[in-house]
PDB file of C-alpha atoms in Angstrom:
ATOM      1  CA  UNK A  24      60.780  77.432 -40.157  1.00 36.00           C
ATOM      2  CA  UNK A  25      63.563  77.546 -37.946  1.00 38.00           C
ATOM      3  CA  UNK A  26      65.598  74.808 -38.893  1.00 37.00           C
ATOM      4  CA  UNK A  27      66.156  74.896 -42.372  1.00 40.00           C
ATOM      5  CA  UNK A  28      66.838  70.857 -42.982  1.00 42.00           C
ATOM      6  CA  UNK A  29      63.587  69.545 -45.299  1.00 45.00           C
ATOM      7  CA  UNK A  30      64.590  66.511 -47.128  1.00 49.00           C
ATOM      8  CA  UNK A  31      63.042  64.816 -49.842  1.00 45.00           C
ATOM      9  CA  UNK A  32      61.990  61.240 -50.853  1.00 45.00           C
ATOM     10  CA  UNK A  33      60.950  60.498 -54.138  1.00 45.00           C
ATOM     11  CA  UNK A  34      59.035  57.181 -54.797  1.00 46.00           C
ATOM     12  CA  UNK A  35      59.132  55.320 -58.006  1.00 43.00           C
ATOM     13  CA  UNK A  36      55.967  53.828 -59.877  1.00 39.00           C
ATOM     14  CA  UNK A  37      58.043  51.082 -61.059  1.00 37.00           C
ATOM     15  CA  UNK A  38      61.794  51.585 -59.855  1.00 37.00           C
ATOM     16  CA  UNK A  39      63.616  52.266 -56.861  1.00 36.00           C
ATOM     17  CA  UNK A  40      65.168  55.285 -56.412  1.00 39.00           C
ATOM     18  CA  UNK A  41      65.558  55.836 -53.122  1.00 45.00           C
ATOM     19  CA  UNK A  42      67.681  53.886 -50.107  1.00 52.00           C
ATOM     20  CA  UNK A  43      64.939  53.964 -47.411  1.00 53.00           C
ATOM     21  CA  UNK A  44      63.804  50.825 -46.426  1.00 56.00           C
ATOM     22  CA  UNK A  45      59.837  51.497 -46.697  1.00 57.00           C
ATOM     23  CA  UNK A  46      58.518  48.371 -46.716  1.00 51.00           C
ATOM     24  CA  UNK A  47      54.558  48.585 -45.811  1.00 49.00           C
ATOM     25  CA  UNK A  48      51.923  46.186 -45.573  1.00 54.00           C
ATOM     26  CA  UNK A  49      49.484  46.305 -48.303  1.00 56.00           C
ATOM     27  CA  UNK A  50      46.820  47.571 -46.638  1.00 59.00           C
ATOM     28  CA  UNK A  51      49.127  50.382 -45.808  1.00 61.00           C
ATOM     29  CA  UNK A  52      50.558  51.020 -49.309  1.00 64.00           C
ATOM     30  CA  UNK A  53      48.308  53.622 -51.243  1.00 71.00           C
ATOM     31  CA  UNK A  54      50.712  52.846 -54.462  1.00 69.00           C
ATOM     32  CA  UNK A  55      50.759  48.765 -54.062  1.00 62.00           C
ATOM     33  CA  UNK A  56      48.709  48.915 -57.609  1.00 59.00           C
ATOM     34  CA  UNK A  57      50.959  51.095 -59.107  1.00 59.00           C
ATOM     35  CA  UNK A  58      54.406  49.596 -57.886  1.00 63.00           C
ATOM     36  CA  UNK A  59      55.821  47.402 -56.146  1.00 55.00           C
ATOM     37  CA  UNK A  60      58.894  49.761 -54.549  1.00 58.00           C
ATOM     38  CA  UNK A  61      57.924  49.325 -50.834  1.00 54.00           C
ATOM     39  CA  UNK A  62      56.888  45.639 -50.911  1.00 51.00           C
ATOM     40  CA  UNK A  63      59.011  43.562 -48.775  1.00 54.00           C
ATOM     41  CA  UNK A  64      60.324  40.296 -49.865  1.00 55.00           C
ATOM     42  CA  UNK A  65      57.354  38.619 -48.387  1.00 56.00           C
ATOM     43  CA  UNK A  66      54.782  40.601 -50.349  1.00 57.00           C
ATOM     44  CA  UNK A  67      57.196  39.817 -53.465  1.00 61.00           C
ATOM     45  CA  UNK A  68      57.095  36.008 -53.156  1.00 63.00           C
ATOM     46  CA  UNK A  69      53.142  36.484 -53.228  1.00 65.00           C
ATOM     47  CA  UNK A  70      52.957  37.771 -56.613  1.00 72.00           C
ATOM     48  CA  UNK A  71      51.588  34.836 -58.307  1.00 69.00           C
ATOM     49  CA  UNK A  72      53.570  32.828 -60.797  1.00 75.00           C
ATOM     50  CA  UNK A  73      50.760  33.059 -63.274  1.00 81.00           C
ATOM     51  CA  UNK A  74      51.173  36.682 -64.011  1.00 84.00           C
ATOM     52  CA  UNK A  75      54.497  35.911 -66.190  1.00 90.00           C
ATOM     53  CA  UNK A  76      55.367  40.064 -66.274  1.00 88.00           C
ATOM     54  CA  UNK A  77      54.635  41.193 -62.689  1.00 86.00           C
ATOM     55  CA  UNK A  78      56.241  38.047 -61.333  1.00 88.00           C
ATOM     56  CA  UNK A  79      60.128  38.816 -63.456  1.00 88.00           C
ATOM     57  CA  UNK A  80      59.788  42.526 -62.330  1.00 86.00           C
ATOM     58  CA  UNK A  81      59.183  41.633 -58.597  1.00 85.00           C
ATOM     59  CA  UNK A  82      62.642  39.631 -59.026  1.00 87.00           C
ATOM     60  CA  UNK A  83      63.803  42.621 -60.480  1.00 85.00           C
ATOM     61  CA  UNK A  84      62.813  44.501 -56.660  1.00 82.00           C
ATOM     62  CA  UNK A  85      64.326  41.901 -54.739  1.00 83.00           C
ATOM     63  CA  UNK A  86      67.514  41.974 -56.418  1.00 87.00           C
ATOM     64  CA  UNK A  87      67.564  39.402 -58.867  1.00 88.00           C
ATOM     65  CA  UNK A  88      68.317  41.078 -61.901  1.00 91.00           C
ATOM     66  CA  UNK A  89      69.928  38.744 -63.695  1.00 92.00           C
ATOM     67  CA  UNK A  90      67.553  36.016 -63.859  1.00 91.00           C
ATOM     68  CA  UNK A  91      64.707  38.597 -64.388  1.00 92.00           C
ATOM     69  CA  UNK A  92      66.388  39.601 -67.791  1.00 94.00           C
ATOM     70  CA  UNK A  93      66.999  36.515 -68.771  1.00 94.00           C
ATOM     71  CA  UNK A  94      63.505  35.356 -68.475  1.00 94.00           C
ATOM     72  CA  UNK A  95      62.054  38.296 -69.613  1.00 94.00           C
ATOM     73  CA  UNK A  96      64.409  38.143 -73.113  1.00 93.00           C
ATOM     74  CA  UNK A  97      63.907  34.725 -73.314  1.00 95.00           C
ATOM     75  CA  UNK A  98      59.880  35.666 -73.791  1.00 95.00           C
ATOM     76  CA  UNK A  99      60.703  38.262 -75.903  1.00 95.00           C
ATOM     77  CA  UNK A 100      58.589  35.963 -79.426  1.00 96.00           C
ATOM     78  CA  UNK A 101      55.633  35.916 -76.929  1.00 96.00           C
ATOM     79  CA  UNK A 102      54.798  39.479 -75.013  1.00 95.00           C
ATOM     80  CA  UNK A 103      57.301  41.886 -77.881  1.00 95.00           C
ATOM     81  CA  UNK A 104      53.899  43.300 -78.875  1.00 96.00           C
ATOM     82  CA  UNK A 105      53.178  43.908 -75.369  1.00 95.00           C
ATOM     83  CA  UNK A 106      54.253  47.557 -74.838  1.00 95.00           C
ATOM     84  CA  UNK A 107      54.438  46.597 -70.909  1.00 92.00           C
ATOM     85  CA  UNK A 108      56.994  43.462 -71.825  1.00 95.00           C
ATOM     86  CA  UNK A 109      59.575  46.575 -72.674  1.00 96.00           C
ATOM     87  CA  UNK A 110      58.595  48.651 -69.977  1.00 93.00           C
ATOM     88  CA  UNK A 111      59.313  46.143 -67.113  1.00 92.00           C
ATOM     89  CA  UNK A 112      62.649  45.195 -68.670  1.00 95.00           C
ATOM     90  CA  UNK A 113      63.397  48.896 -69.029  1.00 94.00           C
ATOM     91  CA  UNK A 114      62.992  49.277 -65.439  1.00 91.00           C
ATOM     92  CA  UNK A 115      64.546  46.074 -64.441  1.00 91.00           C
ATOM     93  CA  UNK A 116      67.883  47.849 -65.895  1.00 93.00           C
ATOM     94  CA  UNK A 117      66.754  51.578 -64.535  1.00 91.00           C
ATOM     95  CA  UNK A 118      66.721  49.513 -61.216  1.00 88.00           C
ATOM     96  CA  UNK A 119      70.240  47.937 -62.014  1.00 90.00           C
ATOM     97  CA  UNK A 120      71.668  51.234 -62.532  1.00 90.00           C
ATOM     98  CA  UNK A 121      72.217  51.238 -65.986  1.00 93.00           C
ATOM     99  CA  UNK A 122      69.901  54.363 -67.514  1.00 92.00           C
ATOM    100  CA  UNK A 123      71.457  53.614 -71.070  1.00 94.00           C
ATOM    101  CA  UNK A 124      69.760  50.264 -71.567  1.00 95.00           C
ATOM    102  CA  UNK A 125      66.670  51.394 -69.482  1.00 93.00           C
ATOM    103  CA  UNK A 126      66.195  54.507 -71.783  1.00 94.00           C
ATOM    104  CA  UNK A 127      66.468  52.175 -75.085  1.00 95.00           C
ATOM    105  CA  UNK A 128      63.510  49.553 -73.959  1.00 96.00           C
ATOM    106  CA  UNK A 129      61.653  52.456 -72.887  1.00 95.00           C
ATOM    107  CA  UNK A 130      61.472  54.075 -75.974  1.00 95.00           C
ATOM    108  CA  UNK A 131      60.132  50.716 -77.267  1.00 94.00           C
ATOM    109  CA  UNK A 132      57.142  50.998 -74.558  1.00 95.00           C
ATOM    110  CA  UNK A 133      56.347  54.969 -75.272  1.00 94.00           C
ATOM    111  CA  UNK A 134      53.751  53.784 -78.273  1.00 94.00           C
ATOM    112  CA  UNK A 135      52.031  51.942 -75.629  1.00 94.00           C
ATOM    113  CA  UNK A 136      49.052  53.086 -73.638  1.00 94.00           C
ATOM    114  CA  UNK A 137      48.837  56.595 -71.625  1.00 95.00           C
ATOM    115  CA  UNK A 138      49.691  54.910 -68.260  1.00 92.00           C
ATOM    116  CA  UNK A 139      52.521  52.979 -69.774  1.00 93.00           C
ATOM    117  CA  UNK A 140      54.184  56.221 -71.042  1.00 95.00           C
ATOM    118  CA  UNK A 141      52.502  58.121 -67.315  1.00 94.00           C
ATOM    119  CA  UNK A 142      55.142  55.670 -66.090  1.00 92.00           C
ATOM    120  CA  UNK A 143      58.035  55.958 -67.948  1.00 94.00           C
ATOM    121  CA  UNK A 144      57.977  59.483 -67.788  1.00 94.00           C
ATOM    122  CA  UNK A 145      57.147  59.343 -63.848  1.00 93.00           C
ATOM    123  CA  UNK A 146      60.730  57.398 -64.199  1.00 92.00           C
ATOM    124  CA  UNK A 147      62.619  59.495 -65.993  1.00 93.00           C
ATOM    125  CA  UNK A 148      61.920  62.396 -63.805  1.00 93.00           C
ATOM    126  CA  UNK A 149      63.495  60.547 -61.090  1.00 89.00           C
ATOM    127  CA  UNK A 150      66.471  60.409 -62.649  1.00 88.00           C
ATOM    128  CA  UNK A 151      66.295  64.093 -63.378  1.00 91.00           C
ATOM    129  CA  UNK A 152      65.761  64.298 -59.538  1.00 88.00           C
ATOM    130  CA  UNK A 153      68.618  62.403 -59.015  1.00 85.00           C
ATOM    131  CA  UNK A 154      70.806  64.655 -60.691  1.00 87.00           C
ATOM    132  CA  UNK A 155      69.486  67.942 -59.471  1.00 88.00           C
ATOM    133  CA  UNK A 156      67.454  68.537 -62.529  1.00 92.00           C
ATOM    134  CA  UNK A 157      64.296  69.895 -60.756  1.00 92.00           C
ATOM    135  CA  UNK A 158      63.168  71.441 -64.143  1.00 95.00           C
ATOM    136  CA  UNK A 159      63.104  68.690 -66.253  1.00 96.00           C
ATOM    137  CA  UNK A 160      61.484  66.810 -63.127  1.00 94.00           C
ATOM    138  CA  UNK A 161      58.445  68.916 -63.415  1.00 96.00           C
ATOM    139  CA  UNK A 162      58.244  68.960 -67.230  1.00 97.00           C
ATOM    140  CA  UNK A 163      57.938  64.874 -66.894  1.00 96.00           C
ATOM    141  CA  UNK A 164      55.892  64.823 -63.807  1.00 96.00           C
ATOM    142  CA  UNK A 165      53.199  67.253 -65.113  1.00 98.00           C
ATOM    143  CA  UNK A 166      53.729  65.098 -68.425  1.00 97.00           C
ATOM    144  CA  UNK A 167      52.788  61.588 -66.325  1.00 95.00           C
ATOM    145  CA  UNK A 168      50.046  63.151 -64.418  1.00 97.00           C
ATOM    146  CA  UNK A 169      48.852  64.522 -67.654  1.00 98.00           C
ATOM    147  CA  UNK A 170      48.474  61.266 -69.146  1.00 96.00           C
ATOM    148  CA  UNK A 171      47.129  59.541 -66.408  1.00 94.00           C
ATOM    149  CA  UNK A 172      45.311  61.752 -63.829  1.00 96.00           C
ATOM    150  CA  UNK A 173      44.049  58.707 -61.415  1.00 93.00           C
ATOM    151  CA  UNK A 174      47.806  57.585 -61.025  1.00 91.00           C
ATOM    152  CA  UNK A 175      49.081  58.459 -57.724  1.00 90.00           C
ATOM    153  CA  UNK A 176      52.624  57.867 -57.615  1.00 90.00           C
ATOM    154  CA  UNK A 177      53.563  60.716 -59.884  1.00 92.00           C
ATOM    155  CA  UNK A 178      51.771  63.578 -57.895  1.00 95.00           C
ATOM    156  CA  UNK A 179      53.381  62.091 -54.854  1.00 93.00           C
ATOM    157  CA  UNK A 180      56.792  62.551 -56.596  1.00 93.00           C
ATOM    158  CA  UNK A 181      55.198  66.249 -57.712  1.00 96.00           C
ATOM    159  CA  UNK A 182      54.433  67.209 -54.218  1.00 95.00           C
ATOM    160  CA  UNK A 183      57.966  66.351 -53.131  1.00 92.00           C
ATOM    161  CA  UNK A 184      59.710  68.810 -55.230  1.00 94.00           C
ATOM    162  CA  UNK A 185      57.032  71.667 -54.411  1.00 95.00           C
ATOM    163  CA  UNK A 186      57.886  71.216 -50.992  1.00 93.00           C
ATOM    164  CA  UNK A 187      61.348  70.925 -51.963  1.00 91.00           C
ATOM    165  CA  UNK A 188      61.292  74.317 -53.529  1.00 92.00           C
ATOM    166  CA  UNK A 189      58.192  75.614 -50.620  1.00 92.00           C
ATOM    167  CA  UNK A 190      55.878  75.723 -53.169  1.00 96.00           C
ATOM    168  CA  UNK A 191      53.461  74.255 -50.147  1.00 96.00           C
ATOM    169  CA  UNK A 192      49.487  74.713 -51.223  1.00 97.00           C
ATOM    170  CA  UNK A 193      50.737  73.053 -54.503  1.00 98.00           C
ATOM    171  CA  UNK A 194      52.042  69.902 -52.485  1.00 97.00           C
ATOM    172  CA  UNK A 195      49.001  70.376 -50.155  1.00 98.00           C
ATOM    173  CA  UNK A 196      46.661  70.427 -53.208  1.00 98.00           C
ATOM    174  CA  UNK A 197      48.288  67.113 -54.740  1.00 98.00           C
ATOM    175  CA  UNK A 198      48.978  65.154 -51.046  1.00 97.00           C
ATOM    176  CA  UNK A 199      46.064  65.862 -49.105  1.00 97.00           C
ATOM    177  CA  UNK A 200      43.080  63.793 -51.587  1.00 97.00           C
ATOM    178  CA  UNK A 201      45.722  61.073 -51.358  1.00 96.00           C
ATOM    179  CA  UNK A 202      46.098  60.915 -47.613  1.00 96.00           C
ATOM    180  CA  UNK A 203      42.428  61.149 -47.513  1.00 96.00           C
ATOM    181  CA  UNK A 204      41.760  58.000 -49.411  1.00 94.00           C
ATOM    182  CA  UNK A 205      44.932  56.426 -47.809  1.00 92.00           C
ATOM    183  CA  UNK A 206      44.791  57.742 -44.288  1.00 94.00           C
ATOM    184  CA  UNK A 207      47.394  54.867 -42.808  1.00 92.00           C
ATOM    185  CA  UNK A 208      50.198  55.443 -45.428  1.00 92.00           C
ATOM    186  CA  UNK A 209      53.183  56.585 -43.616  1.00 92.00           C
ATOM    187  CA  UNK A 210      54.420  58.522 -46.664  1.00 91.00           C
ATOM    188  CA  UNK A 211      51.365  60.667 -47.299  1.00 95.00           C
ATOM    189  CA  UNK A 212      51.164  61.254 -43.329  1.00 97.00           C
ATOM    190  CA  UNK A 213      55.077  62.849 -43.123  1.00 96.00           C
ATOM    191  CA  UNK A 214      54.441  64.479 -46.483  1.00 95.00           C
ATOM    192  CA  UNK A 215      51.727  65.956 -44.796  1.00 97.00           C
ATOM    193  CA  UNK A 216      53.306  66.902 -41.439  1.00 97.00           C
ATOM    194  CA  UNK A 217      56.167  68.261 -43.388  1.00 96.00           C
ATOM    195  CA  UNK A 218      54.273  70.542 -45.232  1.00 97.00           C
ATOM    196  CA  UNK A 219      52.878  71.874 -41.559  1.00 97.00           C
ATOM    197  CA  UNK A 220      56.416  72.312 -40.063  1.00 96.00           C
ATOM    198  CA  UNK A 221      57.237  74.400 -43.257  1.00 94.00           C
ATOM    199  CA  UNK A 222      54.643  76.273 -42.895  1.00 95.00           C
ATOM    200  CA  UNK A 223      55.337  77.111 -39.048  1.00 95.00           C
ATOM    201  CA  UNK A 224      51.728  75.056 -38.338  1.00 97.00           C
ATOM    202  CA  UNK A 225      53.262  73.315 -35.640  1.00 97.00           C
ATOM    203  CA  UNK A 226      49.743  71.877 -33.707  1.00 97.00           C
ATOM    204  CA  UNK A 227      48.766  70.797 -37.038  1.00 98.00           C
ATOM    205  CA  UNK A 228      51.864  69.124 -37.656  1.00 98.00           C
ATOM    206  CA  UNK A 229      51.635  67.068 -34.308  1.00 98.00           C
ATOM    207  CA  UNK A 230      48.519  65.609 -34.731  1.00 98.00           C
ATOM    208  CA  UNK A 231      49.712  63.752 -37.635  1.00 98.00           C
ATOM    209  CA  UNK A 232      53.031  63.074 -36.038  1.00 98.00           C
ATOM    210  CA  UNK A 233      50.528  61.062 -33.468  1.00 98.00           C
ATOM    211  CA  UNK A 234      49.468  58.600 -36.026  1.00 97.00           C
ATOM    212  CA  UNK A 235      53.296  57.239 -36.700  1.00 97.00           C
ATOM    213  CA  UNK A 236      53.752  53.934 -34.446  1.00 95.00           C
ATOM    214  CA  UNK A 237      56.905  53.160 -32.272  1.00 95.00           C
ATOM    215  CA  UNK A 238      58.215  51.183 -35.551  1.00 93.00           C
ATOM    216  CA  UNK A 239      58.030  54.010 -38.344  1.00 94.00           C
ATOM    217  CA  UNK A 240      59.762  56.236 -35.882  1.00 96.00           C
ATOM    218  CA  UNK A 241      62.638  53.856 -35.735  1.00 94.00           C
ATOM    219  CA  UNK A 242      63.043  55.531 -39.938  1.00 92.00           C
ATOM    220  CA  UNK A 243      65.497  57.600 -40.485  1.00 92.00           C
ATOM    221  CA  UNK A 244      63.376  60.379 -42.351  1.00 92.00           C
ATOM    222  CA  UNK A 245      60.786  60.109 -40.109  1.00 95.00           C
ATOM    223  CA  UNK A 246      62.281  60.110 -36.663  1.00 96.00           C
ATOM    224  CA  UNK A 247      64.385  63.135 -38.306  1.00 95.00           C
ATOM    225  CA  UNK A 248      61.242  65.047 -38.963  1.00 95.00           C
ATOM    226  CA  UNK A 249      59.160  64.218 -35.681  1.00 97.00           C
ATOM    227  CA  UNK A 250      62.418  65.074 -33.631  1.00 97.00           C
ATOM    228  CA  UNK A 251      62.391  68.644 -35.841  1.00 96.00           C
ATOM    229  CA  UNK A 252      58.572  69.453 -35.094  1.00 97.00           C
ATOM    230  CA  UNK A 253      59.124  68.387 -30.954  1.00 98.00           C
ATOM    231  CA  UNK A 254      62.166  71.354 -31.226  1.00 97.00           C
ATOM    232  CA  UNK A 255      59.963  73.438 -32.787  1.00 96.00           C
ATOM    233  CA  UNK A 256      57.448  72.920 -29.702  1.00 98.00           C
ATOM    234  CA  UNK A 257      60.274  73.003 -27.580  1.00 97.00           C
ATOM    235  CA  UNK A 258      59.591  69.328 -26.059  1.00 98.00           C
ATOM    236  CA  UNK A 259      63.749  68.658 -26.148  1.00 98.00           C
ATOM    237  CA  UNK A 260      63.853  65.715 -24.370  1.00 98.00           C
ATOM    238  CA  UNK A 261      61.330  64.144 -26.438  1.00 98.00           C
ATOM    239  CA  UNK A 262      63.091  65.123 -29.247  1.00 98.00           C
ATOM    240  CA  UNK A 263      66.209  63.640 -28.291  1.00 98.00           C
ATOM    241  CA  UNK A 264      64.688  60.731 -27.566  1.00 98.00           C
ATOM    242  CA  UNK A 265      63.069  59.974 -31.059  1.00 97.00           C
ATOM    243  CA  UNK A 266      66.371  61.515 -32.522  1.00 95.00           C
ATOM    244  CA  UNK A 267      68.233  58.244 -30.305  1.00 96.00           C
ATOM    245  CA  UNK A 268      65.870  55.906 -31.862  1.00 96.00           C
ATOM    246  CA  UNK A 269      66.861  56.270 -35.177  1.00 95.00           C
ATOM    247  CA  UNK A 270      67.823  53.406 -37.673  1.00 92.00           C
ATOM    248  CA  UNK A 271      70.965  53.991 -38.866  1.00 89.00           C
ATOM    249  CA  UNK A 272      71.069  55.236 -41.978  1.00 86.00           C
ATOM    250  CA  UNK A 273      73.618  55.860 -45.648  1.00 84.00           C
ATOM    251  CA  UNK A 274      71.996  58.812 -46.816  1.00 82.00           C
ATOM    252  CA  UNK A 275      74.446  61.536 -46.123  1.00 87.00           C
ATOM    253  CA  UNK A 276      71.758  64.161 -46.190  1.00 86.00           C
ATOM    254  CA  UNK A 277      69.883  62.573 -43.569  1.00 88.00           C
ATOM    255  CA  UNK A 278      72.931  61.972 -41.446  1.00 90.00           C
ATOM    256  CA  UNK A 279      74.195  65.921 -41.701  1.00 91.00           C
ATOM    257  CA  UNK A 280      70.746  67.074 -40.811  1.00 92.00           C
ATOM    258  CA  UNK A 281      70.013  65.136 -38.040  1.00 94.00           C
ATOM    259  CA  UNK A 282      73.992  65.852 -36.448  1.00 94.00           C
ATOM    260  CA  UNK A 283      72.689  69.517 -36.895  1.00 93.00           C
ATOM    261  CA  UNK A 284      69.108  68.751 -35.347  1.00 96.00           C
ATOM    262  CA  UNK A 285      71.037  67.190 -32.579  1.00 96.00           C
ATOM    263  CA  UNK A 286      73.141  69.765 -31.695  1.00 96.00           C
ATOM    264  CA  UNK A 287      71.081  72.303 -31.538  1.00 95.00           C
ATOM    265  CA  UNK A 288      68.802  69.810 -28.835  1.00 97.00           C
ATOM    266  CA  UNK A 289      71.820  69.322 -26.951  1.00 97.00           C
ATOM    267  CA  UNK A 290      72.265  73.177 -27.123  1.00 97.00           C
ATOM    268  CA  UNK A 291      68.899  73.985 -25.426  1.00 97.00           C
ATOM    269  CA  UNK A 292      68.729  70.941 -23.135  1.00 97.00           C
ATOM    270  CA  UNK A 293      72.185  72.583 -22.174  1.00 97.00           C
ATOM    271  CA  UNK A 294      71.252  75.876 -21.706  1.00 95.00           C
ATOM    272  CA  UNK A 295      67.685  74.680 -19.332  1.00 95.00           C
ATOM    273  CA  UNK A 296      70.027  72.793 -17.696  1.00 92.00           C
ATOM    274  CA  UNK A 297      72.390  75.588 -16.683  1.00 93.00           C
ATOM    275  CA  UNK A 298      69.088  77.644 -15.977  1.00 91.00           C
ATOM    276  CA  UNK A 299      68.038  75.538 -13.703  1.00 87.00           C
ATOM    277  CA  UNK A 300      71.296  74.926 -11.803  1.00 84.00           C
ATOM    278  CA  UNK A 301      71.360  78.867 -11.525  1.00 86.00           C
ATOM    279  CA  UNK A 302      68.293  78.947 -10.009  1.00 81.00           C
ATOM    280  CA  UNK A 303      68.804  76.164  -7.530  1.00 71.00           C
ATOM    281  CA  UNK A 304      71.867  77.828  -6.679  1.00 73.00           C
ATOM    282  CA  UNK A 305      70.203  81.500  -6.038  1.00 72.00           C
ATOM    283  CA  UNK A 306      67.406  78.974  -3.993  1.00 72.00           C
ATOM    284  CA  UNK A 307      69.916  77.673  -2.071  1.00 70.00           C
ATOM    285  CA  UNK A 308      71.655  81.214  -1.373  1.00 68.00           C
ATOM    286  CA  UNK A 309      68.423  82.619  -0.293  1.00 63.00           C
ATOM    287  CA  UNK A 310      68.370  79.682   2.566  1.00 57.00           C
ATOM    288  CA  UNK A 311      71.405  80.439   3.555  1.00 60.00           C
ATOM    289  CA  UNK A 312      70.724  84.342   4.439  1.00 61.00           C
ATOM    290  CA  UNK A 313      67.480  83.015   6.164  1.00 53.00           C
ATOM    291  CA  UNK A 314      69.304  80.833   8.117  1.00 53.00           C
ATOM    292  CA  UNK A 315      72.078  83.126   9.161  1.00 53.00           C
ATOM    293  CA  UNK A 316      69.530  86.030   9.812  1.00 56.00           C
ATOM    294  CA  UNK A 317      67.861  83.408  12.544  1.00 53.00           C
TER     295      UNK A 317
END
C-alpha cells in the first residue's frame, strides 16, 4: 500500500475503550448481545429496569458512574454469588478509568463461567492495547476466544491487531464469517475494506466502501479510509470530498493521518491541475500559429 496510515479500533465486550462515537442501531450491531459499547443513549434507556445488572452497567455507558456503583454495592448481600455482579462493577470502574479497582472485582468474577472470564480477559487485552502491549494483547485475546469460541467481540479485537501488524488472511479468517452473518455492521464492513486496501485489492475494497451511507462517512475512521482507497484509484476529487466531510475528531492519530492523506490529494489535484493548464496553454499556442499562418 502506498500510503502507509492503517489505524486501528478496538471494541470492548463490556467497556469502552475507544473515543469514536459508533453508535448503531440494533439491527446494525453484530455485538449488541455481547455489549453494550455502541448503544446510544436511546438504546440505553431501553434496557429494562427488571434486569437489575444490565440496567446499572448501561448507566455505567452513559456516564453515570457514580450512581451505578452505588447501586450495584448497595446489592452486593443479593447478586455477591453472582460471578457477573463483580464483573459489571469491574467494568463500571475499567470504564471510569481506574484499572486498579477494575482488576480487583475482576479477579472476584474469574471463578465464574468461561464467557465471564472470555470477557474479562477480552478486557484486559484492551488495556494491553492501550499501552502498546500487542503481545500480551494476543496472549488474552487467543485466551477469550479460547474460552468462548461463539463470542464475537474478541476476534473482532484479534483481527484488529493482525491487521495492525499485516498479518491479513488471519484478520480475513476471523472478520469475514462475522461480516457474513452481520452484513450491515459498519465495523466488520471497514475492517473488511481495510484489509483490501492493505492488500493493494483496491476493486475489492470499493465495493464494500459502496455499502457505507452518507452518515457513516461523516466518521472520522471511516471517511479517513474511503478517502485513502479513492487515492489509491486515483478519484482525487472524490477523495477530497469525503476527506471535507469528516466529523471532527480528538484522536491525534486520526488527525495526523488524514493532514497527510490530504496533502498528498492536494498534491495530485495540484499537479493535474498544472497539467492541464500546460496543455491548454500549448492548445492555445497551436491556434495562434494557425491563425498567423492564414
Amino acid at each position: 500500500m502506498k500510503v502507509a496510515i492503517l489505524l486501528t479500533i478496538f471494541l470492548a465486550v463490556s467497556c469502552g475503550s475507544h473515543k469514536i462515537n459508533s453508535h448503531l442501531q440494533s439491527k446494525n450491531d453484530a455485538f449488541s448481545e455481547e455489549s453494550f459499547m455502541r448503544f446510544g443513549n436511546t438504546r440505553l434507556s431501553k434496557i429494562s429496569e427488571e434486569n437489575f445488572l444490565n440496567k446499572s452497567l448501561s448507566k455505567c455507558y452513559n456516564g453515570d458512574f457514580k450512581s451505578s456503583l452505588q447501586d450495584l454495592q448497595s446489592n452486593i448481600n443479593k447478586y455477591r454469588e453472582d460471578k457477573k455482579y463483580w464483573l459489571f462493577i469491574g467494568i463500571c470502574y475499567q470504564l471510569y478509568g481506574n484499572q486498579l479497582k477494575a482488576n480487583y472485582f475482576y479477579d472476584y468474577a474469574l471463578s465464574g463461567e468461561n464467557l465471564i472470564q472470555a470477557s474479562i480477559y477480552n478486557n484486559k487485552a484492551l488495556v494491553a492495547l492501550k499501552s502498546s502491549n500487542f503481545e500480551d494483547a494476543h496472549t488474552l485475546l487467543e485466551k477469550s476466544i479460547k474460552l468462548s469460541p461463539n463470542s464475537k467481540v474478541p476476534k473482532y479485537n484479534l483481527a484488529q491487531v493482525y491487521i495492525k501488524f499485516n498479518h491479513l488472511e488471519k484478520a480475513r479468517t476471523l472478520i469475514h464469517p462475522l461480516v457474513t452473518s452481520n452484513p450491515n455492521d459498519i465495523d466488520l464492513i471497514l475492517s473488511m475494506m481495510t484489509i483490501e486496501i492493505a492488500e493493494g485489492n483496491f476493486t475489492k475494497a470499493y465495493s464494500w466502501a459502496k455499502r457505507f451511507n452518507d452518515e457513516n462517512l461523516k466518521r472520522e475512521d471511516i471517511s479517513l479510509y474511503v478517502a485513502l482507497l479513492y487515492y489509491e484509484l486515483k478519484r482525487y476529487e472524490e477523495a477530497k470530498a469525503i476527506i471535507g466531510g469528516q466529523r471532527a475528531t480528538i484522536i491525534e492519530e486520526i488527525k495526523s493521518a488524514t493532514n497527510a492523506l490530504s496533502n498528498k490529494i492536494n498534491i495530485e489535484l495540484e499537479r493535474i491541475k498544472e497539467e492541464k493548464d500546460s496543455k491548454d496553454a500549448n492548445v492555445k499556442k497551436g491556434v495562434k500559429r494557425v491563425a498567423v499562418k492564414n
